[in-house]
Coordinates of C-alpha atoms in Angstrom, one line a residue:
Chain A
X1 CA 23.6 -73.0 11.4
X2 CA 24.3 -73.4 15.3
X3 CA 24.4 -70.5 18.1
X4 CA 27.9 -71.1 19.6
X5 CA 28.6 -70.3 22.8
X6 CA 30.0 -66.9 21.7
X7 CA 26.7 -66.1 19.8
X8 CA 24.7 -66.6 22.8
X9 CA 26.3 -64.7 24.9
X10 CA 26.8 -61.6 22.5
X11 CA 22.8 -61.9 22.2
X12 CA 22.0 -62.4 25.7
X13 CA 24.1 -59.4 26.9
X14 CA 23.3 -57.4 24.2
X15 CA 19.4 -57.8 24.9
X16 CA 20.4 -57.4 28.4
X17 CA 20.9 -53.6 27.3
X18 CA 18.0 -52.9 25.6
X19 CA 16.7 -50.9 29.1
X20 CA 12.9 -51.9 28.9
X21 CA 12.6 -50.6 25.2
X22 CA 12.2 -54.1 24.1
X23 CA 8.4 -53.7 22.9
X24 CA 9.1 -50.0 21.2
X25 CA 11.6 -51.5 19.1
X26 CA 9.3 -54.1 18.2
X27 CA 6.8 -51.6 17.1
X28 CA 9.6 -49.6 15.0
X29 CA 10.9 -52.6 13.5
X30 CA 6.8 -53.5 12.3
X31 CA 6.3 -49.9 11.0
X32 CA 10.0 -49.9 9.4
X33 CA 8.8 -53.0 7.4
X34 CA 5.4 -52.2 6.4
X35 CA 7.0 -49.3 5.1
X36 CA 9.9 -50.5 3.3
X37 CA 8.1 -53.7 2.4
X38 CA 4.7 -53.0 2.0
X39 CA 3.5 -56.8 0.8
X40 CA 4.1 -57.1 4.4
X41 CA 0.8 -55.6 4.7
X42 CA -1.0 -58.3 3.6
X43 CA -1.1 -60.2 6.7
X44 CA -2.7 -57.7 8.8
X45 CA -6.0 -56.0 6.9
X46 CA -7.1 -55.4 9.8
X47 CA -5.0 -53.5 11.6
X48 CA -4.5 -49.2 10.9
X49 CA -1.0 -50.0 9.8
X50 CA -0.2 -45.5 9.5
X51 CA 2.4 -44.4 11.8
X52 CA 1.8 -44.2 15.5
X53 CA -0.9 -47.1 15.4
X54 CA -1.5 -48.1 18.8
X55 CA -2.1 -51.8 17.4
X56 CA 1.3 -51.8 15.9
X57 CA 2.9 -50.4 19.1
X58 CA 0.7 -53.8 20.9
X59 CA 1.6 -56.2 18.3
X60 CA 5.1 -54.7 18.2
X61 CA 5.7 -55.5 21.8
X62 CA 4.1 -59.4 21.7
X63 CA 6.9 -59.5 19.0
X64 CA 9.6 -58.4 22.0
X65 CA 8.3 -60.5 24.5
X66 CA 8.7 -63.4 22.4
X67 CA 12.3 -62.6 21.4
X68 CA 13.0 -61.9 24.9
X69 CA 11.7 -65.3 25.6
X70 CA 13.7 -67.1 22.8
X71 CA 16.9 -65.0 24.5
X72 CA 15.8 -66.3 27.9
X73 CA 16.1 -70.2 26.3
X74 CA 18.8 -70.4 24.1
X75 CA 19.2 -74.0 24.9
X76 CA 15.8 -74.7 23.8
X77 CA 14.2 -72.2 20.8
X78 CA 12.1 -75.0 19.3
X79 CA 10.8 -75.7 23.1
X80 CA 10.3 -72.1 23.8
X81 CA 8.9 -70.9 21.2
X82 CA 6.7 -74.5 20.5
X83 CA 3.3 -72.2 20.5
X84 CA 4.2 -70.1 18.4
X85 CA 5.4 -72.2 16.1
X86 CA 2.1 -74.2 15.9
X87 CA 0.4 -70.5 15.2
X88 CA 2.2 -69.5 12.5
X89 CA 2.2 -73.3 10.7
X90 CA -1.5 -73.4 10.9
X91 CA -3.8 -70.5 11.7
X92 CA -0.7 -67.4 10.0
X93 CA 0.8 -69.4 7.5
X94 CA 3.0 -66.3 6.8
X95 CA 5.3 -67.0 4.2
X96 CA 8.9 -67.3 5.1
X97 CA 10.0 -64.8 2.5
X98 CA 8.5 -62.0 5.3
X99 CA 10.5 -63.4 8.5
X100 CA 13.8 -62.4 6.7
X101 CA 12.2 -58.9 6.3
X102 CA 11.4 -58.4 9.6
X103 CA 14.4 -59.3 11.3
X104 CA 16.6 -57.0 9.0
X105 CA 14.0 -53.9 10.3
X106 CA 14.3 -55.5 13.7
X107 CA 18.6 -55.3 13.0
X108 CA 18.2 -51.7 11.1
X109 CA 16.3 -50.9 14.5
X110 CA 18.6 -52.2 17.2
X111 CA 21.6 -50.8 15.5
X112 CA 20.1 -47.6 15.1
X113 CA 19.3 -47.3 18.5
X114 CA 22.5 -48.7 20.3
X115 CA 25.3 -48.3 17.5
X116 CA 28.0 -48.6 20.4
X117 CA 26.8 -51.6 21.2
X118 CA 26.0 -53.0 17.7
X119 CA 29.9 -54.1 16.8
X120 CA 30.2 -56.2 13.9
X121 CA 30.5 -59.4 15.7
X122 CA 27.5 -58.6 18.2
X123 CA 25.8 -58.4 14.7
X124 CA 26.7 -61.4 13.3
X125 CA 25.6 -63.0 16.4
X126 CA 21.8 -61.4 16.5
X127 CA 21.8 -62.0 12.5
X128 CA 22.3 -65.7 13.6
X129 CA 19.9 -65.5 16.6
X130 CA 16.8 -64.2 14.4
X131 CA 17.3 -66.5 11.4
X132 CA 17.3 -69.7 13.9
X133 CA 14.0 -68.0 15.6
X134 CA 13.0 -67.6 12.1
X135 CA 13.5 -71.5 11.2
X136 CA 11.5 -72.4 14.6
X137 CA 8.4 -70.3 13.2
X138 CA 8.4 -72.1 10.1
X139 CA 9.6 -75.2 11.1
X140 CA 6.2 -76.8 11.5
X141 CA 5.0 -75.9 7.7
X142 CA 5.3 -78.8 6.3
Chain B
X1 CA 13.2 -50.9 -13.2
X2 CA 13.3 -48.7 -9.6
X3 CA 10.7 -45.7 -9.6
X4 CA 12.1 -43.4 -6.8
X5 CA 9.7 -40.1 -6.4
X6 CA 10.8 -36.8 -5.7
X7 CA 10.7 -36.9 -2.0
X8 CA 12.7 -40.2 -1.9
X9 CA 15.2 -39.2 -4.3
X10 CA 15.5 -36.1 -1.7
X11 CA 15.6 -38.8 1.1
X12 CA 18.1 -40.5 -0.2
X13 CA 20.7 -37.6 -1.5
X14 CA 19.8 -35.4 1.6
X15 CA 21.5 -38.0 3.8
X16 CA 24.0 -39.2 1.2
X17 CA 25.6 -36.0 2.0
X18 CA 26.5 -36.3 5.0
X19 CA 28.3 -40.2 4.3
X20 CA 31.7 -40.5 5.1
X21 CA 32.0 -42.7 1.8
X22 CA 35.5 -43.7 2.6
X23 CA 34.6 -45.1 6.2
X24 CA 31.0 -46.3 5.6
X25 CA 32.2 -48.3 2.8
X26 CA 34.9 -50.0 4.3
X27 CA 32.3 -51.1 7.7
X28 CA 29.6 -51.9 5.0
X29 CA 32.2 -54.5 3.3
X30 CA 33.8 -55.6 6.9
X31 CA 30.2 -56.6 8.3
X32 CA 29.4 -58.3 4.8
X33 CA 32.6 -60.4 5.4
X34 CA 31.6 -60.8 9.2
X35 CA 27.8 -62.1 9.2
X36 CA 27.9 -63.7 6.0
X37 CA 31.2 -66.0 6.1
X38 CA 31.0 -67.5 2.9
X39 CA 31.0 -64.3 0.7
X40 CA 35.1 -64.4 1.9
X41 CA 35.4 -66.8 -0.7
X42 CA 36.0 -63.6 -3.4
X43 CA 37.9 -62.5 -0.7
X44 CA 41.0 -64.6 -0.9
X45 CA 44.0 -62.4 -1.9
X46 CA 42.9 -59.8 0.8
X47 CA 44.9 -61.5 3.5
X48 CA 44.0 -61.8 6.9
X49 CA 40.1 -62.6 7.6
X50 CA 40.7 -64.4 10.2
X51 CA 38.1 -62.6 12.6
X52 CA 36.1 -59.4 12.8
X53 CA 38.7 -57.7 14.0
X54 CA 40.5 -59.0 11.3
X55 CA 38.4 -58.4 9.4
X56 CA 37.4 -54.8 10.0
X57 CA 41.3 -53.3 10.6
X58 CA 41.8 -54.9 7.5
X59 CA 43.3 -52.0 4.4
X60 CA 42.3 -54.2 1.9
X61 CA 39.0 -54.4 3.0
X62 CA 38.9 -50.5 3.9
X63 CA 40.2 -49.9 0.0
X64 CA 37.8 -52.0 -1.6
X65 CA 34.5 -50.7 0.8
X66 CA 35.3 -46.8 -0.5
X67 CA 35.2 -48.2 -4.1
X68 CA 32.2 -49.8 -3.6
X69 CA 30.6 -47.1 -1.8
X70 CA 32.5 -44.7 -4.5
X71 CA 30.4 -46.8 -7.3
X72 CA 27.6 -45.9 -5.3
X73 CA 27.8 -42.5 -5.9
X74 CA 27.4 -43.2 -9.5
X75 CA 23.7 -44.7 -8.6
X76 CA 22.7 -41.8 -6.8
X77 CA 23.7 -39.6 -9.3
X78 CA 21.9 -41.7 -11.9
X79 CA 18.6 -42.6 -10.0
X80 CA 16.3 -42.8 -13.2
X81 CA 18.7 -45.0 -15.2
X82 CA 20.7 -47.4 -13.3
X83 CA 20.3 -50.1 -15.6
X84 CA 22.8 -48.3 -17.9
X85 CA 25.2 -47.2 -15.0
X86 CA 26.2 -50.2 -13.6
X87 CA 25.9 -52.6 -17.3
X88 CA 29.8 -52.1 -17.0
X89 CA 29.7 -53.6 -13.7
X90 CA 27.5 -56.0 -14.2
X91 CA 29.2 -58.0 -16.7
X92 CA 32.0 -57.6 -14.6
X93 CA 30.6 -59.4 -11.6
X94 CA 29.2 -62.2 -13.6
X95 CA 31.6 -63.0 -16.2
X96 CA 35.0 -62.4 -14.8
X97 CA 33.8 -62.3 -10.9
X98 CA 31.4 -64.8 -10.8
X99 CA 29.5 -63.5 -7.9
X100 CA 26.1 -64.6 -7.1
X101 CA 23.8 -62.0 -7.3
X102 CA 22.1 -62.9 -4.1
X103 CA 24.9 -61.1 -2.5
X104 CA 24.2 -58.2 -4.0
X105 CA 21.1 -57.9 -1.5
X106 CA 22.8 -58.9 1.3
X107 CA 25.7 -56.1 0.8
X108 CA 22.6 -53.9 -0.2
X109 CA 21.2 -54.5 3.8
X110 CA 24.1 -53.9 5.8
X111 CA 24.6 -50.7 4.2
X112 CA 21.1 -50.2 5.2
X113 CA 22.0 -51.2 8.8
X114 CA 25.5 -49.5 8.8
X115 CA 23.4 -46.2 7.7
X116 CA 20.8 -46.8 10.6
X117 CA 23.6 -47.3 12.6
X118 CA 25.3 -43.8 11.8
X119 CA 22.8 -41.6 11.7
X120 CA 20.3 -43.0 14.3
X121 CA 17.2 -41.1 14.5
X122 CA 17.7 -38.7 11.3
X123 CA 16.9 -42.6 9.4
X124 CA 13.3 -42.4 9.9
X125 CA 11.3 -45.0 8.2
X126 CA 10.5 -43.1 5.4
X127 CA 14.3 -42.6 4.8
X128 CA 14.6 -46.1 5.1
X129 CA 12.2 -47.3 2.6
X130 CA 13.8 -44.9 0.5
X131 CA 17.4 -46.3 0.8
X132 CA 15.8 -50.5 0.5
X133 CA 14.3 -49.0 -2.9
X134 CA 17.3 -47.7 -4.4
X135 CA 19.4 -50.8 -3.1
X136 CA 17.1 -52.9 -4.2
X137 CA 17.5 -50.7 -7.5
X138 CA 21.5 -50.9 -7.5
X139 CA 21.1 -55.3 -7.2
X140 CA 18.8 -55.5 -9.7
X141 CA 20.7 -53.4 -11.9
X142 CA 24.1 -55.5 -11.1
X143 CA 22.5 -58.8 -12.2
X144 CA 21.1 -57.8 -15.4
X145 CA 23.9 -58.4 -18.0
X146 CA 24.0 -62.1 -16.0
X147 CA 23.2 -65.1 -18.4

């Protein structure tokens, strides 16, 4: 699977109108999943996970930043997102199952909040854009 | 088996009300046919696919969203026993059809996004989980006659 030109543009501009809410969203998208998935739990016992959590709310906008990162590098995920990568391969070890969970809440999110902007192509495009940053999280596993 | 409770079965019908089943179907199918390419493949006597726009403007596609969505109904009318409900369907899908049930989830999400999309902050999380469980329910349901 490869961003094409029209996929990275879609994404950039899109993310382009998210007007600062970046880290919000990322927080909506955590507590969407935790409730609609709640094995996704698992990976954070030590966080109060109810509604409202001021520790969602933080990690939900380190989640933003580091899309808006990836957005700002399209070229270069693997490079951009290098760190991160190492984190999740050796200290999270999340399993890969949970990254296609969170980027469907982060999609469910997004299209909530800007449904004009959210056309079906514009879709496809962050569907794309989420799966490759999902492949550069895991792509250090093994 | 799904086990919805009271408040999510009210979730769930509480909103279905207020679905345009003819319209919501026919984006739910569109998108399917948009993000995820290859599930054109069943696809092939609908005509032009050629691109979202395509895709989306497309009557076939439109027809065969609202009896999709129509079938839908059935499941929320039958909450407690979908197994039964859709056996019809299921066989359907695998032995004639031949559709993998994988897909199944996938068209069970965008509906989930297309929903989200409509009705913006009336699809609170709770709602949400609501509508993963019963889709997840509706899948499940539509690959059980598979062998």
């Amino acid at each position: 699977m490869v961003l094409s030109a029209t996929d990275k543009a879609n994404v950039k501009t899109f993310w382009g109108k998210l007007g600062g809410h970046g880290g919000e969203y990322g927080g909506e998208a955590l507590d969407r999943m935790f409730q609609a998935h709640p094995t996704t739990k698992t990976y954070f016992p030590h966080f109060d996970l109810n509604p409202g959590s001021a520790q969602v709310k933080g990690h939900g906008k380190k989640v933003a930043d580091a899309l808006t990162t990836a957005v700002n590098n399209l070229d270069d995920v693997p490079g951009a997102l290098s760190a991160l990568s190492d984190l999740h391969a050796h200290k999270l070890r999340v399993d890969p199952v949970n990254f296609k969970l969170l980027s469907h809440c982060l999609l469910v999110t997004l299209a909530l909040h800007h449904p004009a902007d959210f056309t079906p192509a514009v879709h496809a495009s962050l569907d794309k854009f989420l799966a490759t940053v999902a492949t550069v999280l895991t792509s250090k596993y093994r | 088996m799904v086990h919805l409770t009271a408040e999510e079965k009210a979730a769930i019908t509480g909103l279905w009300a207020k679905v345009n089943v003819e319209e919501t179907g026919g984006e739910a199918l569109g998108r399917l046919l948009v993000v995820y390419p290859w599930t054109q493949r069943f696809f092939d006597t609908f005509g032009n696919l050629s691109s979202p726009s395509a895709i989306m403007g497309n009557p076939k596609v439109k027809a065969h969203g609202k009896k999709v969505l129509t079938s839908f109904e059935d499941a929320i009318k039958n909450m407690d026993n979908l197994k039964d409900t859709f056996a019809k369907l299921s066989e359907l899908h695998c032995d004639k059809l031949h559709v993998d049930p994988e897909n199944f989830r996938l068209l069970g999400n965008v509906m989930v996004i297309v929903l989200a999309s409509h009705f913006g902050k009336d699809f609170t999380p709770q709602v949400q989980a609501a509508w993963q469980k019963l889709v997840s329910g509706v899948a499940t349901a539509l690959s059980h006659k598979y062998h």
